[in-house]
Coordinates of C-alpha atoms in Angstrom, one line a residue:
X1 CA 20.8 17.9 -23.1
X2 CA 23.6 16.0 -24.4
X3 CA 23.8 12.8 -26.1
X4 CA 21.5 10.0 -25.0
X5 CA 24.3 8.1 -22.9
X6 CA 25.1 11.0 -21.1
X7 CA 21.3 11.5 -19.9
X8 CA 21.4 7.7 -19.1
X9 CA 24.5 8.0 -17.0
X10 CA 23.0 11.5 -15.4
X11 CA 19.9 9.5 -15.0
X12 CA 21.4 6.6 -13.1
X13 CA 23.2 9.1 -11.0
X14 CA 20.3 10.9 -9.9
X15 CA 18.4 7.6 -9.3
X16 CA 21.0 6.0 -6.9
X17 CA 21.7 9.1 -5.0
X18 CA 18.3 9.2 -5.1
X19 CA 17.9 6.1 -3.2
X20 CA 20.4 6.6 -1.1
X21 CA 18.6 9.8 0.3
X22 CA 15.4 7.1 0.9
X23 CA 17.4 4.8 2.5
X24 CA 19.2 6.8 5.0
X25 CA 15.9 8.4 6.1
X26 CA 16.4 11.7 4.6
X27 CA 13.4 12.0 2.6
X28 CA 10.2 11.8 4.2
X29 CA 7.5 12.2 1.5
X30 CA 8.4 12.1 -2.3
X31 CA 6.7 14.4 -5.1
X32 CA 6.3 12.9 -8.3
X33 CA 5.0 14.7 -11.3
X34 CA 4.2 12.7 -13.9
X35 CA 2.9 13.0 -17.7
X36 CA 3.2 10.5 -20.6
X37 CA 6.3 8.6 -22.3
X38 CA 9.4 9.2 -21.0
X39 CA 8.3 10.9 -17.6
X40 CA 6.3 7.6 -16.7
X41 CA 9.1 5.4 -17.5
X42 CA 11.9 7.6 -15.3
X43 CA 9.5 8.3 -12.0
X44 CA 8.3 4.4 -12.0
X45 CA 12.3 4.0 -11.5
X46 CA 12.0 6.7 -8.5
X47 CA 8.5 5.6 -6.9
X48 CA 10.7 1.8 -6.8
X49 CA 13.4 3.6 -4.9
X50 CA 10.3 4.9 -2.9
X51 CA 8.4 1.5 -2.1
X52 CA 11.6 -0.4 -1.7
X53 CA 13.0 2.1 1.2
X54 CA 9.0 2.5 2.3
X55 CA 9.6 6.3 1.5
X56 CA 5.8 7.4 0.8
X57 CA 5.1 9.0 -2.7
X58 CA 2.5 11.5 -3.7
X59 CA 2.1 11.1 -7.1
X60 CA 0.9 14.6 -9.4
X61 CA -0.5 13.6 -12.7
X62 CA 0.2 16.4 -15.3
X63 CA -0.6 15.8 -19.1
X64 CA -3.6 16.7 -21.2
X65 CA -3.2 13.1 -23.4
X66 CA -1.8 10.5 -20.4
X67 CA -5.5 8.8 -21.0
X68 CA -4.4 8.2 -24.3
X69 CA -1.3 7.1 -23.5
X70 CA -2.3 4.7 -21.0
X71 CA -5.1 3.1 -23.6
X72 CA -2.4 3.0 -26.5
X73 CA 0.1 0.7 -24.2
X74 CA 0.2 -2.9 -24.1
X75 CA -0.6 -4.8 -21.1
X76 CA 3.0 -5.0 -19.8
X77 CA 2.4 -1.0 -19.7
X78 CA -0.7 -0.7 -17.9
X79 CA 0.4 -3.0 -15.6
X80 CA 3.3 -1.2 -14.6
X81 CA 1.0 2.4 -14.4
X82 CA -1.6 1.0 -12.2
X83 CA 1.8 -0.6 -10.3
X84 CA 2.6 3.2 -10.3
X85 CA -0.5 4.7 -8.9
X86 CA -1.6 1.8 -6.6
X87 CA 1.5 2.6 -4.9
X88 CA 1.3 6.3 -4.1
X89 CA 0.2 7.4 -0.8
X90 CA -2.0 10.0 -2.5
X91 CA -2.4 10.7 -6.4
X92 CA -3.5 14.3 -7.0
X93 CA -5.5 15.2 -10.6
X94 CA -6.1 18.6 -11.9
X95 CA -10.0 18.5 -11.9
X96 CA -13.2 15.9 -12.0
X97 CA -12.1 14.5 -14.9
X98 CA -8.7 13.2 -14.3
X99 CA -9.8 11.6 -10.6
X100 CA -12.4 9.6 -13.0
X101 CA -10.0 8.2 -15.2
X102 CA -7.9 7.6 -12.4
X103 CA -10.4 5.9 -10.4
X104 CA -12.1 4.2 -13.2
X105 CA -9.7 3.9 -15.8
X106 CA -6.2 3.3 -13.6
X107 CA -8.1 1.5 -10.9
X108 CA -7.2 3.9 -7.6
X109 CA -9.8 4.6 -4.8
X110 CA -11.5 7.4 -5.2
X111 CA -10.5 8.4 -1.2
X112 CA -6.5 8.1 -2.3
X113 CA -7.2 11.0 -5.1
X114 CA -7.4 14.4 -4.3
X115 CA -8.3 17.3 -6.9
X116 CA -5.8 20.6 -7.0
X117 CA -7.1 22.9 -9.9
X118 CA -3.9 24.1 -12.4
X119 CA -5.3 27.5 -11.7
X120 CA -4.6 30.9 -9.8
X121 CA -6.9 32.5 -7.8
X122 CA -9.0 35.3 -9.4
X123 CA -8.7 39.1 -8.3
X124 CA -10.5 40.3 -5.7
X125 CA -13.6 42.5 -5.9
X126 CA -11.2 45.5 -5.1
X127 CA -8.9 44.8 -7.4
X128 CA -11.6 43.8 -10.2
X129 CA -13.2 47.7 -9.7
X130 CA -9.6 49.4 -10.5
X131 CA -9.6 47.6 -13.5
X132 CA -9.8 49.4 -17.0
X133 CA -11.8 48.1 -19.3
X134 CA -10.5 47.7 -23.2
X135 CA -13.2 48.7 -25.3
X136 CA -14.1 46.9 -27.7
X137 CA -12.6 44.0 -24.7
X138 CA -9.9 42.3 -25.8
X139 CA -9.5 38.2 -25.4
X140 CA -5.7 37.0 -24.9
X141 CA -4.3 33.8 -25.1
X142 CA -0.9 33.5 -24.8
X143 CA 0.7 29.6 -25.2
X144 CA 0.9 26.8 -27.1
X145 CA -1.5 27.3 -30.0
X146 CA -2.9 23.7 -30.7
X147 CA -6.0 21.5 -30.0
X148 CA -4.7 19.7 -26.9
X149 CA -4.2 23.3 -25.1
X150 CA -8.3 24.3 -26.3
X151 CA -7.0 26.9 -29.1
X152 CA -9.9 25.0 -31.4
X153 CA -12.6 25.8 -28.5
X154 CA -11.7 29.3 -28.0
X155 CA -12.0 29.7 -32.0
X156 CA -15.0 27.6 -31.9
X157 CA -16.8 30.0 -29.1
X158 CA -15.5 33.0 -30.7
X159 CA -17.2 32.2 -33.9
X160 CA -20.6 31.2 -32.0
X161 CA -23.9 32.8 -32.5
X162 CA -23.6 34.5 -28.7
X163 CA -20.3 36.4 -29.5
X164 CA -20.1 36.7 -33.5
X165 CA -22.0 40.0 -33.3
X166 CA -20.7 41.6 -30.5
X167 CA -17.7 43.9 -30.6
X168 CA -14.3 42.3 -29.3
X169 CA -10.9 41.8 -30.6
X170 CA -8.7 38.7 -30.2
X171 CA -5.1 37.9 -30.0
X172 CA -3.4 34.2 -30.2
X173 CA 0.2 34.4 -29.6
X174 CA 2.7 31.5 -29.3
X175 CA 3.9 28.2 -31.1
X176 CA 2.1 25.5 -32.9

């Protein structure tokens, strides 16, 4: 918020007191989240705070287009990502297809990457029997309505062969 100075000076702030906390020993592992653009450029700033005070970094790889990212860069920037990732103590992806990228695509050993579904765990048998069932059922989705969040493959299996006949109701809520 604010103009772009004042998020540079903020920025800077953060950073150095950032460091500091590395340097005096007060931080003994650092998470990192990062996705495309902008978030890249900031943590590489914090994971060199990290390597330079040998404070380890877990990096946490979030974004549904950071393969595309990473392609669309020049050299100077995929240099800089693979700098990024080489460089973390452990880099954890959201599912099989994010560790192969990363191994394959960013260049990190597949023992360094570790797989934490974005996901919560299901309800329990109990639980599941309580439940009342809508009838006709009634399929939810709630968030960003757009390609990159699967909005165009829920349409797609709603208007399949398998589920065109059947009786259900649908609701897509949010932006986009």
């Amino acid at each position: 918020h604010g103009s772009v100075r004042e998020s540079l000076v903020r920025f800077a702030f953060r950073l150095l007191r950032f460091a500091t906390l590395c340097l005096f020993g007060k931080i003994d592992l650092c998470h990192i989240n990062v996705a495309s653009r902008g978030s890249t450029l900031r943590k590489l700033f914090f994971a060199a705070a990290c390597r330079t005070t040998r404070t380890p970094y877990v990096l946490h790889l979030h974004g549904a287009i950071y393969r595309e990212f990473f392609a669309s860069g020049g050299a100077a920037r995929r240099r800089a990502i693979r700098w990024l990732f080489a460089n973390a103590a452990r880099v954890i992806v959201l599912g099989a297809v994010w560790r192969d990228f990363v191994r394959d695509g960013i260049g990190v050993p597949e023992a360094r990457i570790d797989i934490v579904p974005n996901a919560v765990p299901g309800p329990s048998d109990e639980e599941l029997s309580r439940i009342v069932r809508a009838d006709p059922p009634l399929i939810v989705y709630l968030g960003i309505v757009n390609e990159r969040k699967g909005a165009d493959v829920l349409l797609a299996a709603l208007a399949s062969e398998k589920l065109r006949n059947l009786e259900w109701r649908a609701v897509l809520a949010g932006n986009g």
